Tab-separated table of C-alpha atoms in Angstrom:
chain	number	residue	atom	x	y	z
A	1	MET	CA	3.054	26.345	-92.352
A	2	VAL	CA	0.249	28.670	-90.987
A	3	ARG	CA	-2.610	29.752	-92.783
A	4	SER	CA	-3.754	33.278	-93.095
A	5	LEU	CA	-6.335	34.206	-90.475
A	6	LYS	CA	-8.394	37.351	-89.913
A	7	ASN	CA	-7.989	37.746	-86.394
A	8	PRO	CA	-4.841	38.682	-85.242
A	9	LYS	CA	-4.659	37.163	-81.938
A	10	LYS	CA	-6.063	33.789	-83.250
A	11	ALA	CA	-3.394	33.730	-85.996
A	12	LYS	CA	-0.586	34.358	-82.861
A	13	ARG	CA	-2.197	31.302	-81.194
A	14	LYS	CA	-1.864	29.461	-84.709
A	15	ASN	CA	1.379	30.574	-84.967
A	16	LYS	CA	2.920	29.030	-81.516
A	17	GLY	CA	0.061	25.682	-81.689
A	18	ALA	CA	0.005	24.575	-84.732
A	19	LYS	CA	2.523	21.819	-83.781
A	20	LYS	CA	2.416	18.376	-83.239
A	21	GLY	CA	3.250	15.232	-85.702
A	22	GLU	CA	5.544	12.277	-84.430
A	23	GLY	CA	8.690	11.085	-85.481
A	24	SER	CA	12.571	11.642	-85.800
A	25	SER	CA	15.388	12.418	-88.543
A	26	SER	CA	17.821	9.681	-88.729
A	27	SER	CA	20.984	11.484	-87.141
A	28	SER	CA	22.031	14.745	-84.748
A	29	SER	CA	21.900	16.662	-87.878
A	30	ASP	CA	20.127	15.365	-91.078
A	31	THR	CA	16.539	15.933	-91.354
A	32	VAL	CA	13.868	13.784	-93.377
A	33	PRO	CA	10.922	15.251	-95.412
A	34	SER	CA	8.181	16.041	-92.870
A	35	LEU	CA	4.511	17.253	-93.439
A	36	PRO	CA	3.714	21.125	-92.521
A	37	ALA	CA	2.178	22.145	-89.466
A	38	LYS	CA	-0.961	23.527	-91.456
A	39	ALA	CA	-1.521	21.405	-94.481
A	40	GLU	CA	-2.692	23.086	-97.810
A	41	LYS	CA	-5.539	20.870	-98.161
A	42	SER	CA	-7.794	19.172	-95.724
A	43	SER	CA	-7.320	16.096	-97.030
A	44	TRP	CA	-3.814	16.293	-96.393
A	45	ASN	CA	-4.108	16.859	-92.416
A	46	LEU	CA	-3.020	13.108	-90.780
A	47	ILE	CA	-0.993	11.613	-88.180
A	48	GLY	CA	2.271	10.045	-88.970
A	49	ILE	CA	3.595	6.886	-86.850
A	50	PHE	CA	6.932	6.417	-87.453
A	51	LYS	CA	9.376	3.483	-87.185
A	52	LEU	CA	13.131	4.519	-86.971
A	53	SER	CA	15.767	1.803	-86.498
A	54	ASN	CA	19.375	1.060	-86.757
A	55	ILE	CA	20.141	4.335	-85.255
A	56	SER	CA	23.905	5.134	-84.918
A	57	GLY	CA	26.147	7.905	-84.246
A	58	LYS	CA	29.782	8.661	-84.006
A	59	ARG	CA	30.452	10.662	-80.519
A	60	ARG	CA	33.527	12.984	-81.044
A	61	GLU	CA	36.137	13.988	-78.493
A	62	LEU	CA	35.672	17.707	-77.139
A	63	VAL	CA	39.258	18.197	-77.833
A	64	PRO	CA	40.237	17.012	-80.957
A	65	ASP	CA	43.183	15.182	-81.186
A	66	LYS	CA	46.198	17.125	-83.066
A	67	THR	CA	49.392	15.456	-81.983
A	68	GLY	CA	48.975	12.953	-85.435
A	69	ASP	CA	49.498	14.032	-89.086
A	70	GLU	CA	46.991	15.895	-91.451
A	71	ASN	CA	45.353	11.675	-91.616
A	72	SER	CA	44.635	11.398	-87.483
A	73	ASP	CA	41.221	12.520	-87.819
A	74	MET	CA	40.607	10.459	-90.637
A	75	GLY	CA	41.626	7.671	-88.996
A	76	SER	CA	39.669	7.839	-85.716
A	77	ASP	CA	36.739	8.133	-88.284
A	78	SER	CA	37.586	4.987	-89.733
A	79	ASP	CA	37.704	3.343	-86.309
A	80	SER	CA	34.725	4.769	-85.232
A	81	ASP	CA	33.265	3.256	-87.956
A	82	GLU	CA	34.542	0.107	-87.624
A	83	GLU	CA	33.248	-0.236	-84.223
A	84	GLY	CA	29.982	1.396	-85.230
A	85	GLU	CA	29.838	-1.593	-87.853
A	86	GLU	CA	30.241	-4.417	-85.066
A	87	ALA	CA	27.600	-2.772	-83.310
A	88	GLY	CA	24.973	-3.072	-86.221
A	89	SER	CA	25.469	0.673	-87.380
A	90	GLY	CA	24.886	1.975	-90.808
A	91	THR	CA	22.125	3.721	-92.462
A	92	PRO	CA	18.961	4.504	-90.117
A	93	VAL	CA	15.668	2.875	-91.344
A	94	LEU	CA	12.407	5.145	-91.019
A	95	GLN	CA	9.120	3.825	-91.587
A	96	LEU	CA	5.795	5.747	-92.107
A	97	ARG	CA	2.229	5.049	-92.000
A	98	LYS	CA	-0.312	7.482	-92.497
A	99	VAL	CA	-3.968	7.904	-90.829
A	100	PHE	CA	-6.357	11.094	-91.934
A	101	HIS	CA	-7.157	13.107	-89.509
A	102	GLU	CA	-9.698	15.921	-89.034
A	103	GLY	CA	-8.410	18.832	-88.946
A	104	CYS	CA	-4.985	20.282	-88.008
A	105	VAL	CA	-3.642	18.333	-85.700
A	106	ASN	CA	-2.749	20.915	-82.795
A	107	ARG	CA	-1.377	18.439	-80.248
A	108	ILE	CA	-1.115	14.810	-79.832
A	109	ARG	CA	-0.450	12.220	-76.976
A	110	ALA	CA	-0.182	8.837	-76.170
A	111	MET	CA	-1.760	7.647	-72.822
A	112	THR	CA	1.249	6.694	-70.545
A	113	GLN	CA	0.253	3.060	-69.408
A	114	ASN	CA	-0.987	1.715	-73.001
A	115	PRO	CA	0.755	4.161	-75.253
A	116	HIS	CA	-1.450	2.573	-78.560
A	117	ILE	CA	-4.326	4.955	-77.195
A	118	VAL	CA	-4.110	8.094	-78.526
A	119	ALA	CA	-5.484	11.577	-77.827
A	120	SER	CA	-5.379	14.576	-80.513
A	121	TRP	CA	-6.477	18.198	-80.528
A	122	GLY	CA	-7.816	19.305	-83.210
A	123	ASP	CA	-7.952	23.076	-84.932
A	124	THR	CA	-11.596	21.785	-85.609
A	125	GLY	CA	-12.637	22.101	-81.899
A	126	HIS	CA	-12.620	18.323	-81.403
A	127	VAL	CA	-10.695	16.101	-79.032
A	128	GLN	CA	-10.445	12.849	-80.215
A	129	ILE	CA	-9.158	9.367	-79.118
A	130	GLN	CA	-7.828	6.729	-81.391
A	131	HIS	CA	-7.644	3.196	-80.651
A	132	PRO	CA	-5.220	1.107	-82.918
A	133	ALA	CA	-7.722	-2.274	-81.649
A	134	LEU	CA	-10.589	-0.354	-83.229
A	135	ARG	CA	-12.498	-2.936	-85.785
A	136	LYS	CA	-13.682	-1.344	-88.949
A	137	LYS	CA	-17.679	-0.465	-89.108
A	138	LYS	CA	-19.574	1.324	-91.362
A	139	GLN	CA	-18.693	4.908	-92.483
A	140	THR	CA	-20.640	7.462	-90.423
A	141	GLU	CA	-19.501	11.178	-90.601
A	142	ASN	CA	-15.926	10.363	-89.706
A	143	THR	CA	-13.494	8.141	-91.543
A	144	VAL	CA	-12.894	4.379	-90.084
A	145	TRP	CA	-9.789	4.221	-88.261
A	146	ASP	CA	-7.622	1.327	-86.847
A	147	PHE	CA	-4.071	1.574	-86.123
A	148	SER	CA	-3.180	-2.163	-85.597
A	149	SER	CA	-2.338	-2.682	-88.727
A	150	HIS	CA	-0.045	-0.284	-88.972
A	151	LEU	CA	1.745	-0.624	-85.220
A	152	ASN	CA	1.850	-4.967	-86.767
A	153	ALA	CA	3.320	-3.456	-90.318
A	154	LEU	CA	5.742	-1.332	-88.549
A	155	ALA	CA	6.844	-3.975	-85.789
A	156	GLU	CA	7.314	-6.620	-88.889
A	157	SER	CA	8.967	-4.799	-91.631
A	158	GLU	CA	12.713	-4.103	-91.650
A	159	SER	CA	11.941	-1.634	-95.232
A	160	ASP	CA	12.750	1.920	-95.724
A	161	LEU	CA	10.524	5.046	-95.854
A	162	SER	CA	9.367	4.683	-99.305
A	163	HIS	CA	7.342	1.390	-98.330
A	164	GLY	CA	3.355	2.382	-97.165
A	165	ALA	CA	4.416	5.763	-96.868
A	166	SER	CA	1.938	7.071	-100.018
A	167	ALA	CA	-1.193	5.812	-98.657
A	168	VAL	CA	-3.539	7.429	-96.274
A	169	SER	CA	-5.726	5.353	-93.987
A	170	ASN	CA	-9.245	6.215	-93.112
A	171	GLN	CA	-10.436	5.275	-89.702
A	172	ALA	CA	-12.597	6.649	-87.106
A	173	PRO	CA	-11.836	8.114	-84.147
A	174	LEU	CA	-12.425	5.587	-80.835
A	175	VAL	CA	-14.051	8.875	-79.052
A	176	LYS	CA	-14.823	12.581	-80.093
A	177	PHE	CA	-15.842	15.298	-77.665
A	178	GLY	CA	-17.229	18.640	-79.275
A	179	GLY	CA	-17.582	20.006	-75.837
A	180	HIS	CA	-15.060	22.533	-75.728
A	181	LYS	CA	-16.354	25.936	-76.978
A	182	ASP	CA	-13.633	26.482	-79.160
A	183	GLU	CA	-10.305	24.601	-80.485
A	184	GLY	CA	-7.423	23.825	-78.203
A	185	TYR	CA	-3.355	22.874	-77.384
A	186	ALA	CA	-3.614	21.513	-73.710
A	187	ILE	CA	-4.002	18.008	-73.324
A	188	ASP	CA	-2.249	15.609	-70.817
A	189	TRP	CA	-2.971	11.902	-69.777
A	190	SER	CA	-2.580	10.953	-66.061
A	191	PRO	CA	0.805	8.937	-65.333
A	192	LEU	CA	-1.045	7.288	-62.489
A	193	VAL	CA	-4.508	6.557	-63.214
A	194	PRO	CA	-4.813	4.749	-66.768
A	195	GLY	CA	-7.382	6.463	-68.837
A	196	ARG	CA	-7.684	9.498	-67.354
A	197	LEU	CA	-7.359	12.623	-68.933
A	198	VAL	CA	-7.586	16.421	-69.023
A	199	SER	CA	-8.077	18.924	-72.112
A	200	GLY	CA	-7.936	22.570	-71.931
A	201	ASP	CA	-8.684	25.176	-74.689
A	202	CYS	CA	-8.418	28.358	-76.161
A	203	LYS	CA	-11.499	29.814	-73.950
A	204	ASN	CA	-10.028	28.855	-70.742
A	205	CYS	CA	-12.026	26.137	-70.234
A	206	ILE	CA	-10.717	22.538	-69.044
A	207	HIS	CA	-12.328	19.442	-69.239
A	208	LEU	CA	-11.712	16.298	-67.188
A	209	TRP	CA	-12.054	12.787	-69.105
A	210	GLU	CA	-12.629	9.627	-66.574
A	211	PRO	CA	-12.267	6.118	-67.726
A	212	THR	CA	-15.577	3.888	-67.678
A	213	SER	CA	-13.875	0.809	-69.313
A	214	GLY	CA	-10.646	0.304	-71.390
A	215	THR	CA	-11.960	2.153	-74.437
A	216	THR	CA	-15.418	4.328	-73.002
A	217	TRP	CA	-15.062	7.538	-71.063
A	218	ASN	CA	-17.115	9.898	-69.000
A	219	ILE	CA	-16.412	13.488	-69.982
A	220	ASP	CA	-17.456	16.342	-67.474
A	221	ALA	CA	-19.298	18.389	-69.427
A	222	ASN	CA	-19.211	21.237	-66.723
A	223	PRO	CA	-15.790	22.682	-67.078
A	224	PHE	CA	-12.919	23.818	-64.805
A	225	ILE	CA	-12.505	27.569	-65.246
A	226	GLY	CA	-9.861	29.752	-63.184
A	227	HIS	CA	-7.680	31.339	-66.118
A	228	THR	CA	-8.789	34.492	-67.837
A	229	ALA	CA	-7.083	33.092	-71.044
A	230	SER	CA	-6.185	30.428	-73.490
A	231	VAL	CA	-5.158	27.557	-71.521
A	232	GLU	CA	-1.842	26.201	-73.159
A	233	ASP	CA	-0.631	23.387	-71.649
A	234	LEU	CA	-1.534	20.818	-68.642
A	235	GLN	CA	0.448	18.461	-66.895
A	236	TRP	CA	-0.719	15.824	-64.391
A	237	SER	CA	0.850	15.391	-61.193
A	238	PRO	CA	3.690	12.387	-61.419
A	239	THR	CA	2.625	11.958	-57.232
A	240	GLU	CA	-0.801	13.134	-56.800
A	241	PRO	CA	-3.465	11.428	-59.042
A	242	SER	CA	-5.952	14.132	-58.476
A	243	VAL	CA	-3.633	17.056	-59.137
A	244	PHE	CA	-2.823	18.805	-62.415
A	245	ALA	CA	-1.136	21.725	-63.537
A	246	SER	CA	-2.071	23.922	-66.387
A	247	CYS	CA	-0.436	27.485	-67.885
A	248	SER	CA	-2.184	30.065	-69.477
A	249	VAL	CA	-1.516	33.271	-71.679
A	250	ASP	CA	-2.797	35.365	-68.845
A	251	GLY	CA	0.482	34.683	-67.299
A	252	THR	CA	-0.269	32.114	-64.834
A	253	ILE	CA	0.171	28.526	-63.544
A	254	GLY	CA	-2.772	27.030	-61.920
A	255	ILE	CA	-2.376	24.373	-59.403
A	256	TRP	CA	-5.922	21.927	-59.495
A	257	ASP	CA	-7.010	19.288	-57.079
A	258	ILE	CA	-9.929	17.908	-59.228
A	259	ARG	CA	-11.317	16.693	-55.752
A	260	LEU	CA	-11.959	20.155	-54.416
A	261	GLY	CA	-14.182	22.007	-57.177
A	262	LYS	CA	-13.594	23.484	-60.117
A	263	SER	CA	-11.688	26.253	-59.087
A	264	PRO	CA	-7.590	26.190	-58.815
A	265	ALA	CA	-6.293	25.493	-55.237
A	266	THR	CA	-3.413	27.901	-56.159
A	267	THR	CA	-3.315	30.339	-59.182
A	268	ILE	CA	1.043	31.849	-59.389
A	269	LYS	CA	1.770	34.755	-61.356
A	270	ALA	CA	4.167	33.297	-63.379
A	271	HIS	CA	5.790	35.140	-66.095
A	272	LYS	CA	4.737	38.749	-68.000
A	273	ALA	CA	3.888	37.635	-70.967
A	274	ASP	CA	2.043	34.290	-72.153
A	275	VAL	CA	2.977	30.770	-70.181
A	276	ASN	CA	3.208	28.707	-73.202
A	277	VAL	CA	4.059	25.838	-72.266
A	278	ILE	CA	5.292	23.755	-68.278
A	279	SER	CA	6.620	20.714	-67.572
A	280	TRP	CA	6.488	18.532	-63.996
A	281	ASN	CA	9.560	16.947	-63.082
A	282	MET	CA	8.858	13.283	-62.669
A	283	LEU	CA	12.169	12.418	-60.657
A	284	ALA	CA	11.823	15.621	-58.153
A	285	SER	CA	8.055	16.156	-58.273
A	286	CYS	CA	8.181	19.762	-56.379
A	287	MET	CA	9.883	20.860	-59.489
A	288	LEU	CA	7.838	22.654	-61.690
A	289	ALA	CA	8.969	24.363	-64.953
A	290	SER	CA	7.711	26.789	-67.245
A	291	GLY	CA	8.497	28.788	-70.619
A	292	CYS	CA	7.064	32.167	-71.580
A	293	ASP	CA	6.291	34.357	-75.045
A	294	ASP	CA	9.383	36.341	-73.895
A	295	GLY	CA	12.038	33.549	-74.090
A	296	THR	CA	12.399	32.788	-70.579
A	297	PHE	CA	12.203	30.153	-68.215
A	298	SER	CA	11.836	29.158	-64.688
A	299	ILE	CA	12.178	26.352	-62.494
A	300	ARG	CA	9.810	26.447	-59.515
A	301	ASP	CA	9.717	25.047	-56.212
A	302	LEU	CA	5.989	23.994	-54.984
A	303	ARG	CA	6.963	23.041	-51.365
A	304	LEU	CA	8.090	26.821	-51.166
A	305	LEU	CA	4.842	28.802	-52.357
A	306	LYS	CA	3.138	29.244	-49.207
A	307	GLU	CA	6.298	31.564	-48.596
A	308	GLY	CA	5.637	33.727	-51.411
A	309	ASP	CA	8.627	33.240	-54.761
A	310	ALA	CA	9.036	29.459	-55.193
A	311	VAL	CA	11.582	30.544	-58.419
A	312	VAL	CA	14.731	28.779	-57.661
A	313	ALA	CA	15.813	29.534	-61.189
A	314	HIS	CA	15.046	31.901	-63.924
A	315	PHE	CA	16.738	32.152	-67.662
A	316	GLU	CA	17.071	34.730	-69.700
A	317	TYR	CA	19.075	33.275	-72.648
A	318	HIS	CA	16.475	32.542	-75.419
A	319	LYS	CA	15.514	35.409	-76.815
A	320	HIS	CA	12.012	34.236	-78.434
A	321	PRO	CA	9.138	32.525	-77.480
A	322	ILE	CA	9.607	29.131	-75.503
A	323	THR	CA	7.778	26.664	-77.520
A	324	SER	CA	8.712	23.256	-75.699
A	325	ILE	CA	10.227	22.169	-72.331
A	326	GLU	CA	10.653	18.852	-70.534
A	327	TRP	CA	12.480	17.529	-67.446
A	328	SER	CA	14.813	14.342	-68.470
A	329	PRO	CA	12.821	11.305	-67.304
A	330	HIS	CA	16.723	10.048	-66.381
A	331	GLU	CA	18.467	12.884	-64.926
A	332	ALA	CA	16.624	14.951	-61.766
A	333	SER	CA	18.542	17.800	-62.691
A	334	THR	CA	18.557	17.907	-66.389
A	335	MET	CA	15.860	19.486	-69.057
A	336	ALA	CA	15.342	20.577	-72.669
A	337	VAL	CA	14.001	23.486	-73.748
A	338	SER	CA	12.969	24.448	-77.364
A	339	SER	CA	12.522	28.268	-78.832
A	340	SER	CA	11.420	29.899	-81.719
A	341	ASP	CA	14.642	31.332	-82.116
A	342	ASN	CA	15.644	27.944	-83.595
A	343	GLN	CA	17.451	26.191	-80.818
A	344	LEU	CA	17.194	23.704	-78.481
A	345	THR	CA	19.279	24.042	-75.336
A	346	ILE	CA	20.339	21.345	-73.018
A	347	TRP	CA	20.146	22.057	-69.226
A	348	ASP	CA	21.999	21.016	-66.091
A	349	LEU	CA	20.452	22.834	-63.194
A	350	SER	CA	23.586	20.821	-61.064
A	351	LEU	CA	26.168	22.569	-62.497
A	352	GLU	CA	28.225	25.668	-61.409
A	353	ARG	CA	30.963	27.576	-62.770
A	354	ASP	CA	34.298	26.238	-62.227
A	355	GLU	CA	37.281	28.665	-63.309
A	356	GLU	CA	39.936	26.163	-62.446
A	357	GLU	CA	38.644	23.803	-64.804
A	358	GLU	CA	37.839	26.265	-67.641
A	359	ALA	CA	41.578	27.309	-67.011
A	360	GLU	CA	42.815	23.705	-67.582
A	361	PHE	CA	40.316	23.505	-70.449
A	362	LYS	CA	42.042	26.515	-72.072
A	363	ALA	CA	45.348	25.339	-71.497
A	364	LYS	CA	44.745	21.833	-73.148
A	365	MET	CA	43.187	23.473	-75.996
A	366	LYS	CA	46.489	25.188	-76.432
A	367	GLU	CA	44.835	28.158	-78.343
A	368	GLN	CA	42.461	30.633	-77.700
A	369	VAL	CA	39.356	30.101	-76.686
A	370	ASN	CA	36.532	32.804	-77.905
A	371	ALA	CA	33.888	31.574	-75.644
A	372	PRO	CA	30.949	33.938	-74.392
A	373	THR	CA	31.749	34.849	-70.781
A	374	ASP	CA	27.964	35.588	-70.421
A	375	LEU	CA	26.414	32.144	-70.620
A	376	PRO	CA	24.326	30.135	-67.926
A	377	PRO	CA	27.182	28.066	-66.211
A	378	GLN	CA	23.700	25.482	-66.247
A	379	LEU	CA	23.752	25.158	-70.269
A	380	LEU	CA	25.266	22.048	-71.313
A	381	PHE	CA	24.794	21.996	-75.131
A	382	VAL	CA	23.113	23.782	-77.979
A	383	HIS	CA	21.671	22.240	-80.979
A	384	GLN	CA	20.791	23.971	-83.950
A	385	GLY	CA	19.923	23.638	-87.479
A	386	GLN	CA	15.552	23.179	-87.375
A	387	LYS	CA	13.512	25.998	-88.013
A	388	ASP	CA	10.536	26.830	-86.289
A	389	LEU	CA	10.687	24.512	-83.741
A	390	LYS	CA	7.842	23.110	-82.356
A	391	GLU	CA	8.099	20.289	-79.995
A	392	LEU	CA	10.983	18.056	-77.999
A	393	HIS	CA	10.697	14.816	-76.371
A	394	TRP	CA	13.684	12.952	-74.122
A	395	HIS	CA	13.320	9.640	-75.009
A	396	SER	CA	11.815	6.961	-72.553
A	397	GLN	CA	14.635	4.273	-73.050
A	398	ILE	CA	17.483	5.947	-74.074
A	399	PRO	CA	19.085	8.119	-71.594
A	400	GLY	CA	20.062	11.826	-73.400
A	401	MET	CA	18.585	11.093	-76.667
A	402	VAL	CA	16.029	13.428	-77.511
A	403	VAL	CA	13.607	13.906	-80.263
A	404	SER	CA	12.521	17.129	-81.561
A	405	THR	CA	9.987	18.281	-84.305
A	406	ALA	CA	10.038	21.438	-86.513
A	407	ALA	CA	8.624	22.774	-89.534
A	408	ASP	CA	11.319	21.189	-91.819
A	409	GLY	CA	11.758	18.035	-90.060
A	410	PHE	CA	12.373	16.066	-87.316
A	411	ASN	CA	15.793	15.399	-85.530
A	412	ILE	CA	16.997	12.860	-83.284
A	413	LEU	CA	20.165	14.164	-81.392
A	414	MET	CA	22.432	12.841	-78.006
A	415	PRO	CA	24.439	15.963	-76.702
A	416	SER	CA	28.395	14.890	-77.255
A	417	ASN	CA	28.976	15.891	-73.648
A	418	ILE	CA	26.262	13.446	-72.029
A	419	GLU	CA	28.007	10.442	-71.115
A	420	ASN	CA	25.074	8.032	-72.337
A	421	ALA	CA	25.674	4.955	-75.105
A	422	ILE	CA	23.146	3.834	-77.458
A	423	PRO	CA	22.159	0.539	-76.839
A	424	ALA	CA	22.673	-2.490	-79.070
A	425	ASN	CA	19.452	-3.259	-80.288
A	426	ASN	CA	18.284	0.312	-80.743
A	427	ALA	CA	15.088	0.068	-83.167
A	428	SER	CA	12.494	2.872	-81.708
């Protein structure tokens, strides 16, 4: 849901960016109830902390076995169920804790090195850092936050969704920064320097947060300025601790080095429309992906910037704005993309069309294959069924698993054509 706004341009920004909670669904297709992106009442704005355990699923063959009788499929499912039971399958268990948040949560990110420390962007124009070990203190203008009790309760509990789901805790943020001139959506923790953070707003300003201790920051009041419109996303380099990338409604991507002043080291004219999201490849640090408001997304090899055109791949499959894009942390050539067309797609850039393999597949199917001829060979998997997809993330520990958020719930999925298995101890 998006609240009505008088300013049409800001309404567009709200619709694109009123994004994130945390969570997932119980399977590749089922969803669980979730809160709207923008609560109808300010008291309903909150952060959800989810624990999903007992994840299981069935892997289906690409070509169904039709050699047996009509009950062959049922027998196959029965075998799968028995195997799943041995591995501890059954109904997934979802547990939820709620913490009040001042204003709508535009985006939320956990520190790479210390995931219990979380930064959130709110539509109040404040960036907040929440620390679960913060002790309760006398309430002032903000509510009091203490995530430790929630994390401990989730770690120890084996109950279902209903346990503790109705109560909303009031807790104070560890830090509250109001130096931005407007609300924003861009925020990212450094994967190399614990506690280093950048935040960008809708007024084209980017602020650098430098940690002074485990729980305090020096926030530079003098912003990085190089874009001429809203900063939509930020990504730190996976290999250079002083370098980060930004993208903007002005259609450009900026590459910044915090040692070289407040202007971008390089500006790239990336797309013909708003650049909504970017992702820096953690396994191949020369590769940067970007998603556009016109539905296209591109991959650039940053080593080719000096030669001019650094685009090594450009896709026009999606017809509506790209809302999220992320490289796989386990496969350097694989990425996931979500769009306002209600599709989540998985791509493998190493794939090429193989006409002989296609012919063998058609022969094996023993029936007419009405596959579209214009699909890119790199398109590995399409997931549908969610409405108003906002964000996706690869599971950091289970290869091939993706978590996606949408206006109507959360999904956890594993593409059937990616050969990965769920570990026996599958709590997450």
